CSV table of C-alpha atoms and ligand atoms in Angstrom, one decimal:
chain,number,residue,atom,x,y,z
A,817,MET,CA,99.2,69.2,82.3
A,818,ARG,CA,96.9,71.5,82.7
A,819,LEU,CA,98.0,74.2,85.3
A,820,ARG,CA,94.5,74.1,87.1
A,821,ASN,CA,95.3,70.6,88.5
A,822,ILE,CA,98.6,70.9,90.4
A,823,LYS,CA,98.5,68.6,92.9
A,824,GLY,CA,98.7,70.4,96.4
A,825,ALA,CA,99.0,74.0,95.1
A,826,ARG,CA,96.0,75.2,97.4
A,827,GLU,CA,98.0,73.7,100.0
A,828,MET,CA,101.2,75.3,99.0
A,829,MET,CA,99.4,78.8,98.7
A,830,VAL,CA,98.1,78.8,102.2
A,831,GLU,CA,101.6,77.6,103.6
A,832,SER,CA,103.4,80.7,101.4
A,833,ASP,CA,104.7,83.5,103.3
A,834,HIS,CA,103.5,85.8,100.1
A,835,THR,CA,100.0,85.2,100.1
A,836,VAL,CA,97.2,86.5,102.6
A,837,ASN,CA,95.1,83.7,103.5
A,838,GLU,CA,92.4,85.6,105.8
A,839,PRO,CA,92.3,88.9,103.4
A,840,GLN,CA,89.2,90.0,105.4
A,841,ALA,CA,91.1,90.9,108.1
A,842,ASN,CA,93.2,93.5,106.8
A,843,LYS,CA,90.1,95.2,105.3
A,844,GLY,CA,90.8,99.2,105.9
A,845,ARG,CA,94.4,98.1,107.0
A,846,TRP,CA,96.4,97.3,104.1
A,847,ARG,CA,98.7,100.3,104.6
A,848,LYS,CA,99.5,99.2,108.1
A,849,PHE,CA,99.8,95.8,106.4
A,850,PHE,CA,102.8,96.9,104.3
A,851,GLY,CA,104.0,99.2,106.8
A,852,ASN,CA,103.9,102.4,104.9
A,853,GLY,CA,101.4,105.0,103.8
A,854,ASN,CA,102.6,104.5,99.7
A,855,PRO,CA,99.7,103.8,97.4
A,856,ILE,CA,97.9,100.7,96.8
A,857,HIS,CA,97.3,98.9,93.3
A,858,LEU,CA,95.4,95.9,92.5
A,859,GLU,CA,95.8,93.6,89.7
A,860,ILE,CA,92.9,91.5,89.1
A,861,GLY,CA,93.2,88.0,87.3
A,862,THR,CA,97.0,88.2,87.7
A,863,GLY,CA,97.8,84.8,86.2
A,864,LYS,CA,101.0,84.0,86.3
A,865,GLY,CA,102.5,87.3,87.7
A,866,ASN,CA,104.8,88.5,85.2
A,867,PHE,CA,103.1,92.0,85.1
A,868,ILE,CA,102.7,92.6,89.0
A,869,MET,CA,106.4,91.3,89.6
A,870,THR,CA,107.7,93.6,86.9
A,871,MET,CA,105.7,96.6,88.2
A,872,ALA,CA,106.4,95.9,91.9
A,873,GLN,CA,110.1,95.9,91.0
A,874,SER,CA,110.1,99.2,89.2
A,875,HIS,CA,107.9,101.0,91.6
A,876,PRO,CA,109.1,100.2,94.9
A,877,GLU,CA,107.3,103.6,96.0
A,878,ILE,CA,104.0,101.7,95.5
A,879,SER,CA,102.1,98.4,97.1
A,880,PHE,CA,101.1,95.9,94.7
A,881,ILE,CA,98.3,93.2,95.5
A,882,GLY,CA,97.4,90.3,92.7
A,883,ILE,CA,94.4,88.6,92.8
A,884,GLU,CA,93.8,85.3,91.5
A,885,LYS,CA,91.3,82.9,91.6
A,886,TYR,CA,93.3,79.4,90.7
A,887,SER,CA,96.2,78.5,93.1
A,888,SER,CA,97.6,76.5,90.5
A,889,VAL,CA,98.2,79.6,88.5
A,890,LEU,CA,99.0,81.8,91.3
A,891,LEU,CA,101.8,79.2,92.1
A,892,ARG,CA,104.2,80.4,89.0
A,893,ALA,CA,103.6,84.0,90.5
A,894,LEU,CA,104.6,82.7,93.8
A,895,GLU,CA,107.7,81.2,92.2
A,896,LYS,CA,108.9,84.6,90.9
A,897,GLN,CA,108.3,86.4,94.1
A,898,GLN,CA,110.1,83.5,96.0
A,899,GLU,CA,113.2,84.5,94.0
A,900,LEU,CA,113.1,88.2,94.0
A,901,MET,CA,111.2,88.7,97.7
A,902,LEU,CA,110.1,92.0,97.0
A,903,PRO,CA,108.7,93.6,99.9
A,904,ASN,CA,106.0,95.7,98.1
A,905,VAL,CA,104.2,92.7,96.4
A,906,ILE,CA,101.5,90.2,97.7
A,907,PHE,CA,98.9,87.6,96.5
A,908,ILE,CA,95.4,86.7,97.5
A,909,ARG,CA,93.8,83.4,95.9
A,910,THR,CA,90.2,84.6,95.8
A,911,GLU,CA,87.6,85.2,93.5
A,912,ALA,CA,87.3,89.1,92.3
A,913,GLU,CA,83.6,88.9,93.6
A,914,ASN,CA,84.8,89.3,97.1
A,915,ILE,CA,86.7,92.5,96.5
A,916,GLU,CA,84.4,94.5,98.7
A,917,ASP,CA,85.1,92.5,101.8
A,918,ILE,CA,88.7,92.7,101.5
A,919,PHE,CA,89.4,96.3,100.8
A,920,GLU,CA,87.6,99.3,102.4
A,921,GLU,CA,85.6,102.2,100.6
A,922,GLY,CA,88.5,104.1,98.9
A,923,GLU,CA,91.2,102.0,100.0
A,924,ILE,CA,92.9,100.9,96.5
A,925,ASP,CA,94.6,103.7,93.9
A,926,ARG,CA,94.3,101.8,90.8
A,927,ILE,CA,93.1,98.7,89.5
A,928,TYR,CA,94.5,96.7,86.5
A,929,LEU,CA,92.7,94.1,84.5
A,930,ASN,CA,94.8,92.5,81.9
A,931,PHE,CA,93.5,90.4,79.3
A,932,SER,CA,90.5,89.2,81.6
A,933,ASP,CA,88.3,86.0,80.7
A,934,PRO,CA,85.8,87.4,77.9
A,935,TRP,CA,82.8,85.1,79.2
A,936,PRO,CA,81.6,85.4,75.3
A,937,LYS,CA,77.6,84.1,76.1
A,938,ASP,CA,75.2,86.9,76.6
A,939,ARG,CA,74.0,85.3,79.6
A,940,HIS,CA,77.7,85.4,81.5
A,941,ALA,CA,78.1,89.1,80.8
A,942,LYS,CA,78.0,90.2,84.5
A,943,ARG,CA,81.1,87.5,85.2
A,944,ARG,CA,83.2,89.7,83.0
A,945,LEU,CA,85.7,92.0,85.0
A,946,THR,CA,84.3,95.1,83.2
A,947,SER,CA,80.7,94.5,83.8
A,948,LYS,CA,78.6,97.2,85.4
A,949,GLN,CA,78.5,95.0,88.1
A,950,PHE,CA,82.0,94.8,88.6
A,951,LEU,CA,82.6,98.7,87.9
A,952,ALA,CA,80.2,99.2,91.1
A,953,ARG,CA,82.6,97.2,93.0
A,954,TYR,CA,85.6,98.9,92.0
A,955,ASP,CA,83.6,102.4,92.3
A,956,ILE,CA,83.7,101.4,96.1
A,957,ILE,CA,87.0,100.6,96.9
A,958,LEU,CA,88.7,102.9,94.4
A,959,LYS,CA,89.7,106.2,95.9
A,960,LYS,CA,88.0,108.9,94.2
A,961,ASP,CA,90.6,110.2,91.5
A,962,GLY,CA,91.5,106.1,91.3
A,963,GLU,CA,91.6,104.6,87.8
A,964,VAL,CA,90.9,101.2,86.1
A,965,GLU,CA,93.2,100.4,83.6
A,966,PHE,CA,92.0,97.6,81.2
A,967,LYS,CA,93.9,95.8,78.7
A,968,THR,CA,92.7,93.1,75.8
A,969,ASP,CA,93.1,91.1,72.8
A,970,ASN,CA,89.5,90.7,72.6
A,971,ARG,CA,87.6,93.5,70.4
A,972,ALA,CA,84.5,92.3,71.1
A,973,LEU,CA,85.0,92.5,75.1
A,974,PHE,CA,86.8,95.9,74.7
A,975,ASP,CA,83.7,97.2,72.9
A,976,PHE,CA,81.5,95.8,75.4
A,977,SER,CA,83.8,97.4,78.2
A,978,VAL,CA,83.9,100.7,76.6
A,979,GLU,CA,79.8,100.5,76.7
A,980,GLU,CA,79.6,99.2,79.9
A,981,ALA,CA,81.9,101.8,81.6
A,982,ARG,CA,80.2,104.8,79.8
A,983,GLU,CA,76.8,104.1,80.8
A,984,ALA,CA,77.8,103.3,84.4
A,985,GLY,CA,79.3,106.7,84.4
A,986,TRP,CA,83.0,106.3,83.8
A,987,GLN,CA,85.0,108.3,81.4
A,988,LEU,CA,87.7,107.3,79.3
A,989,ARG,CA,90.7,109.3,80.1
A,990,GLN,CA,92.7,107.5,77.3
A,991,ILE,CA,92.1,104.6,74.4
A,992,THR,CA,93.9,102.9,72.1
A,993,TYR,CA,93.0,99.9,69.7
A,994,ASP,CA,96.6,99.3,68.8
A,995,LEU,CA,98.6,100.0,72.1
A,996,HIS,CA,101.8,98.8,70.8
A,997,ASN,CA,101.6,101.1,67.9
A,998,SER,CA,100.3,104.2,70.5
A,999,GLU,CA,101.8,106.9,72.6
A,1000,MET,CA,100.3,104.9,75.6
A,1001,ASN,CA,102.4,101.9,75.1
A,1002,GLU,CA,105.4,104.2,76.9
A,1003,GLY,CA,106.6,102.4,80.1
A,1004,ASN,CA,103.9,99.4,78.6
A,1005,VAL,CA,104.4,96.1,80.7
A,1006,MET,CA,103.6,93.1,79.1
A,1007,THR,CA,101.6,90.3,80.6
A,1008,GLU,CA,102.0,86.7,79.4
A,1009,TYR,CA,99.0,86.7,77.5
A,1010,GLU,CA,99.9,90.1,76.1
A,1011,ILE,CA,103.4,88.7,74.8
A,1012,ARG,CA,101.6,85.6,73.2
A,1013,PHE,CA,98.7,87.5,71.6
A,1014,SER,CA,100.9,90.2,70.0
A,1015,GLU,CA,103.5,87.6,68.8
A,1016,GLN,CA,100.3,86.2,66.8
A,1017,GLY,CA,99.9,90.0,65.3
A,1018,THR,CA,96.7,90.5,67.4
A,1019,PRO,CA,96.5,94.2,68.3
A,1020,ILE,CA,96.1,94.8,72.0
A,1021,ASN,CA,93.1,97.2,73.4
A,1022,LYS,CA,93.5,99.3,75.9
A,1023,PHE,CA,91.8,102.3,78.1
A,1024,ILE,CA,91.9,104.1,81.6
A,1025,ALA,CA,88.9,104.9,83.4
A,1026,PHE,CA,88.0,107.2,85.7
A,1027,ARG,CA,84.7,108.7,87.2
B,2089,LIG,N1,96.5,88.7,83.4
B,2089,LIG,C1,97.0,87.4,83.0
B,2089,LIG,C2,97.7,87.8,81.6
B,2089,LIG,O1,97.4,88.8,81.2
B,2089,LIG,O2,98.6,87.1,81.4
B,2089,LIG,C3,96.2,86.2,83.1
B,2089,LIG,C4,95.1,86.4,82.0
B,2089,LIG,S1,93.9,85.1,82.1
B,2089,LIG,C5,93.1,85.0,80.5
B,2089,LIG,C6,92.8,85.2,83.2
B,2089,LIG,C7,93.2,85.3,84.6
B,2089,LIG,O3,92.0,85.8,85.4
B,2089,LIG,C8,93.2,84.1,85.1
B,2089,LIG,O4,94.5,83.6,85.3
B,2089,LIG,C9,92.0,83.5,85.9
B,2089,LIG,O5,92.3,82.4,86.6
B,2089,LIG,C10,91.6,84.8,86.2
B,2089,LIG,N2,90.6,85.3,86.8
B,2089,LIG,C11,89.4,85.0,85.9
B,2089,LIG,N3,88.2,85.5,86.5
B,2089,LIG,C12,88.7,85.7,87.7
B,2089,LIG,C13,87.8,86.1,89.0
B,2089,LIG,N4,86.7,86.4,89.2
B,2089,LIG,N5,88.7,86.4,89.9
B,2089,LIG,C14,90.0,86.2,90.3
B,2089,LIG,N6,90.7,85.7,89.4
B,2089,LIG,C15,90.1,85.7,87.9
């Protein structure tokens, strides 16, 4: 069964207590929404939610928001949250292209991009979540000393991302072409894709960027 076609997923999403259906209404008010002044970390392309749920569990002092465009994938993350009922994580089913409508300037402390879709055709480059078009959006919603953490198995996408970041004026605080055998691996939380690719022996690339 293709996850994208789970019947009723969109309806379940709307009814869930763990999703925000009109996120634009919270623009500039996300700290109020969580009821504290904690930093807010955003994961874009959350998938089935292993990363964000594990992070939220080990960091109760941080509020986490997961953005995912497909209801049927997000459903898996919601099932995990239904079990754990963590007070510091919520999900938004939307496309990342909308983030400027959802978050105020400087409202976000950190962004995670984990195994983002590679969009291999040149003409689709701007859809890559590390393209300069997306970096410009992150530049707006991230606070001044905020950072973007990016992990991928895809070397071509990683090389593209390093170049886009540098051209857009971002600096790389740390970079590795083999995360699991590097000092950057300390405290690393694996995503579903990361588990799959590393089991196949594919090295994982990671950088942390700031501007
Ligand atoms: N991060 C998860 C992981 O590492 O296991 C999932 C990786 S999967 C390759 C990429 C995910 O990003 C998919 O679930 C996809 O639907 C989502 N995605 C891709 N482009 C997106 C966009 N523009 N806005 C929101 N989600 C997006």
